[in-house]
Amino acid sequence: MKFQFLEYAQITDDVDHIIVGFNQKGLSKEGQNLDAKFHNLLSGAIKARDFKGKLGESLTVFVGEKAVQVSILGLGEEPLMHKDYVHLGGKIAQICRKSPKIAIYLADLQQTDEAATWIAQGIHIGDWRFLKYKSDAEKSKTMLHDIYIEVQDPKVAQQHFTTAKAIAKGVAAARELVSEPANVLYPESFKDKALELKALGCEVDVLDIDDLQKKQMNAIISVGQGSERPPYMVVIRWKGSNDDPIALVGKGITFDTGGISLKPSLGMEDMIMDMGGAAAVFGTMKSLALRKAKANVIGILGLAENMPSGCATRPGDIITTYAGKTVEIMNTDAEGRLVLADCLTYAQKDEHAKTVVNLATLTGAMLVALGLERAGLFCNDDQLAQQLFDHGEATGDLLWRFPMGKEYDSYIKTRHADIKNMGKGRFGGSIAAAKFLEKFIEDETSWAHLDIAPTAWYDEDKLPLTKGASGFGVRLLEAWIQSKQG
Ligand code: BES
Ligand code: ZN
Ligand code: ZN
C-alpha cells in the first residue's frame, strides 16, 4: 500500500474510487466539481437518500464511461478528534476494498494536514487482515495499492506521516503476533521476534530459563514449567532521550490452557491471544524505534506457555516470587498475574523505573464488567490515570477506571502464604487481580494496570479495525508517550 499526499492539482484522475466529503458545510470542493460535471448526480443522491453525513456514513454513486465509484463520506460534526479521522480511514478501507487506486479529497473540510495522516493510519488499520495461512486466491482480494490524499501542503503532511505510519506499523505488528497460532508463536519464537527490533536500534536483553532460575524468578518459572517450551523474560530498550525511563510490561502467555485448572475446550482456541499485552508492548517499542522517538522507554515481555503436565504447578502449591513474597496458587488459570509479578519487580528493581504501565489479557471478569467496548484501568496515581484515560478517549483505545482501595485488601489474603492468586469466588475478579499486582509495586512507583481482556480481539469488524486481533494499546501508549516525552 502506497500513500501519496498531494495538492489538488497533482492528483491523477486515473483512479477506481474517489472519496469526497460531506458535512454541515456541504460537499468538499472536489465533490462540488464532480456534482457540476455530472449534472447534480451527487447532490441529487444526497437528497434522494436523505443522506445526513453522519461520521462514517457513506453513499456511493458511479460516474462517467468507466463507471468510477464516487463515495460521499459523512464527516459528522466538527470538531473532529484524532480517533474520528482514524475511524474515517477505516471506513474508507472498508468501502474501497475492491479498488486498487483511490483518491481522497477532503482537504478543505479537515482542520489540518496532520489529519490526513490520521486518515492514512486508519486506512492502514482498516485494510489489515491476517491472510498468512490462506490460499493465494483469498490473498489476492487485498487490493488497495495506490492511495492519493489531497492536502494543502504535502511536505507538512509527509512529515506528520512518519509518526502516523510508524504507529500504524506498530499496531499491525501487534495484531500479527496476536493472530499467530501457538504452534508458531511460543516463548522462544516470540523472543526471536523481539531480537529483530535490534535492527531498528533497540537494545534487547533476553533472560532465559537459566537466568530466571539464577534470579529466583519463580513466579514466571512456575507458570512455564508445565510446558515443553521454556519461559523467557525479554527486555527491549529504546533510549531516545535522557528522561527517566517509562517501563511498559506485557503479559505474554502464548497459550493459556489454564494449566491443571484446565479451561473448558469450547473457545479455548481464543487463548492464542493471551499474549495481547506483550504484543502491545512489542508494537509500541517497534513504533517508537521506527519514528526515532525522543523518549526513554523499556518494554518488558513476560513470555510463558500455560500447559498441564506432570511438571505443571498444582493448585495449593506455594511459590516465592522474585520480590520475595510468597504466593499460594489457588487456580493455575490465574497465571498472568504471576508472570507480571516478576516482570513488575524486575522493572523497578533492575531497571529503576518509577513509572510503570502493564498491559494484560488478565481476567474474564473484565468482559463481564465492561462488555467489549473498553479495557479496565487500575492505577495508584490519579494524574497518571487521568492522562491514560484522556489519551484513550482521543485515540479510541478506550479505558474505564476501577477501584482498588483498601476495602479490597482482604480479597487476596490466604491461609499459608502472603497472598493467593485469586480473589473471592466470582465477585470482583478483575479487582482481585489488580490487588495482587499492586503487592509488587513499590510506594514511590507510579503504576497503571490495563486489563485488556475485553478489547484484544474482536469477532466482528469494529471500525477502524477489521475483525480479529486489535493491537489495542499501541495507539494509546504512543499518544501518552508523545505527550510526556516526545
Ligand atoms: N487469560 C485469561 C483471561 C481471559 C479470559 C482473557 C477471556 C481473554 C479472554 C486468564 O488467564 C484467566 O484465565 N483468568 C481467570 C482467573 C480466575 C481463574 C481467577 C478468569 O478470568 O477466569
Ligand atoms: Zn488463565
Ligand atoms: Zn491468561
PDB file of N, CA, C and O and ligand atoms in Angstrom, residues 251 253 256 263 271 274 306 333 335-336 361-362, ligand 3:
ATOM      1  N   LYS A 251       1.861  -8.964  29.537  1.00  0.00           N
ATOM      2  CA  LYS A 251       1.607 -10.393  29.769  1.00  0.00           C
ATOM      3  C   LYS A 251       1.722 -11.107  28.431  1.00  0.00           C
ATOM      4  O   LYS A 251       1.013 -10.790  27.478  1.00  0.00           O
ATOM      5  N   ILE A 253       1.392 -14.696  27.605  1.00  0.00           N
ATOM      6  CA  ILE A 253       1.097 -16.131  27.657  1.00  0.00           C
ATOM      7  C   ILE A 253       0.758 -16.559  26.232  1.00  0.00           C
ATOM      8  O   ILE A 253      -0.300 -16.197  25.700  1.00  0.00           O
ATOM      9  N   ASP A 256      -2.886 -20.184  26.736  1.00  0.00           N
ATOM     10  CA  ASP A 256      -3.372 -20.384  28.103  1.00  0.00           C
ATOM     11  C   ASP A 256      -4.411 -21.500  28.134  1.00  0.00           C
ATOM     12  O   ASP A 256      -5.581 -21.276  27.834  1.00  0.00           O
ATOM     13  N   LYS A 263      -9.004 -25.174  31.347  1.00  0.00           N
ATOM     14  CA  LYS A 263     -10.174 -24.473  30.833  1.00  0.00           C
ATOM     15  C   LYS A 263     -11.065 -25.456  30.084  1.00  0.00           C
ATOM     16  O   LYS A 263     -10.563 -26.448  29.542  1.00  0.00           O
ATOM     17  N   MET A 271      -7.472 -18.559  23.222  1.00  0.00           N
ATOM     18  CA  MET A 271      -6.372 -18.248  24.150  1.00  0.00           C
ATOM     19  C   MET A 271      -5.011 -18.096  23.454  1.00  0.00           C
ATOM     20  O   MET A 271      -3.994 -17.905  24.119  1.00  0.00           O
ATOM     21  N   ASP A 274      -3.635 -14.626  24.404  1.00  0.00           N
ATOM     22  CA  ASP A 274      -3.310 -14.301  25.792  1.00  0.00           C
ATOM     23  C   ASP A 274      -1.934 -13.638  25.947  1.00  0.00           C
ATOM     24  O   ASP A 274      -1.440 -13.441  27.052  1.00  0.00           O
ATOM     25  N   ASN A 306       1.130 -21.718  29.285  1.00  0.00           N
ATOM     26  CA  ASN A 306       0.473 -22.315  30.458  1.00  0.00           C
ATOM     27  C   ASN A 306      -0.148 -23.654  30.076  1.00  0.00           C
ATOM     28  O   ASN A 306      -1.220 -23.693  29.476  1.00  0.00           O
ATOM     29  N   ASP A 333      -5.121 -21.277  36.446  1.00  0.00           N
ATOM     30  CA  ASP A 333      -5.575 -20.463  35.316  1.00  0.00           C
ATOM     31  C   ASP A 333      -5.400 -18.964  35.601  1.00  0.00           C
ATOM     32  O   ASP A 333      -5.556 -18.145  34.705  1.00  0.00           O
ATOM     33  N   GLU A 335      -2.765 -17.258  35.863  1.00  0.00           N
ATOM     34  CA  GLU A 335      -1.310 -17.314  35.667  1.00  0.00           C
ATOM     35  C   GLU A 335      -0.700 -15.975  35.264  1.00  0.00           C
ATOM     36  O   GLU A 335       0.469 -15.717  35.528  1.00  0.00           O
ATOM     37  N   GLY A 336      -1.529 -15.128  34.619  1.00  0.00           N
ATOM     38  CA  GLY A 336      -0.986 -13.872  34.091  1.00  0.00           C
ATOM     39  C   GLY A 336      -0.398 -13.000  35.181  1.00  0.00           C
ATOM     40  O   GLY A 336       0.681 -12.422  35.043  1.00  0.00           O
ATOM     41  N   THR A 361      -4.150  -9.364  29.093  1.00  0.00           N
ATOM     42  CA  THR A 361      -5.468 -10.002  28.941  1.00  0.00           C
ATOM     43  C   THR A 361      -5.660 -10.818  30.213  1.00  0.00           C
ATOM     44  O   THR A 361      -5.497 -12.032  30.212  1.00  0.00           O
ATOM     45  N   LEU A 362      -6.011 -10.120  31.308  1.00  0.00           N
ATOM     46  CA  LEU A 362      -5.825 -10.737  32.620  1.00  0.00           C
ATOM     47  C   LEU A 362      -7.026 -11.515  33.133  1.00  0.00           C
ATOM     48  O   LEU A 362      -6.856 -12.592  33.693  1.00  0.00           O
TER      49      LEU A 362
HETATM   50 ZN    ZN B   3      -4.274 -15.975  30.805  1.00  0.00          ZN
END
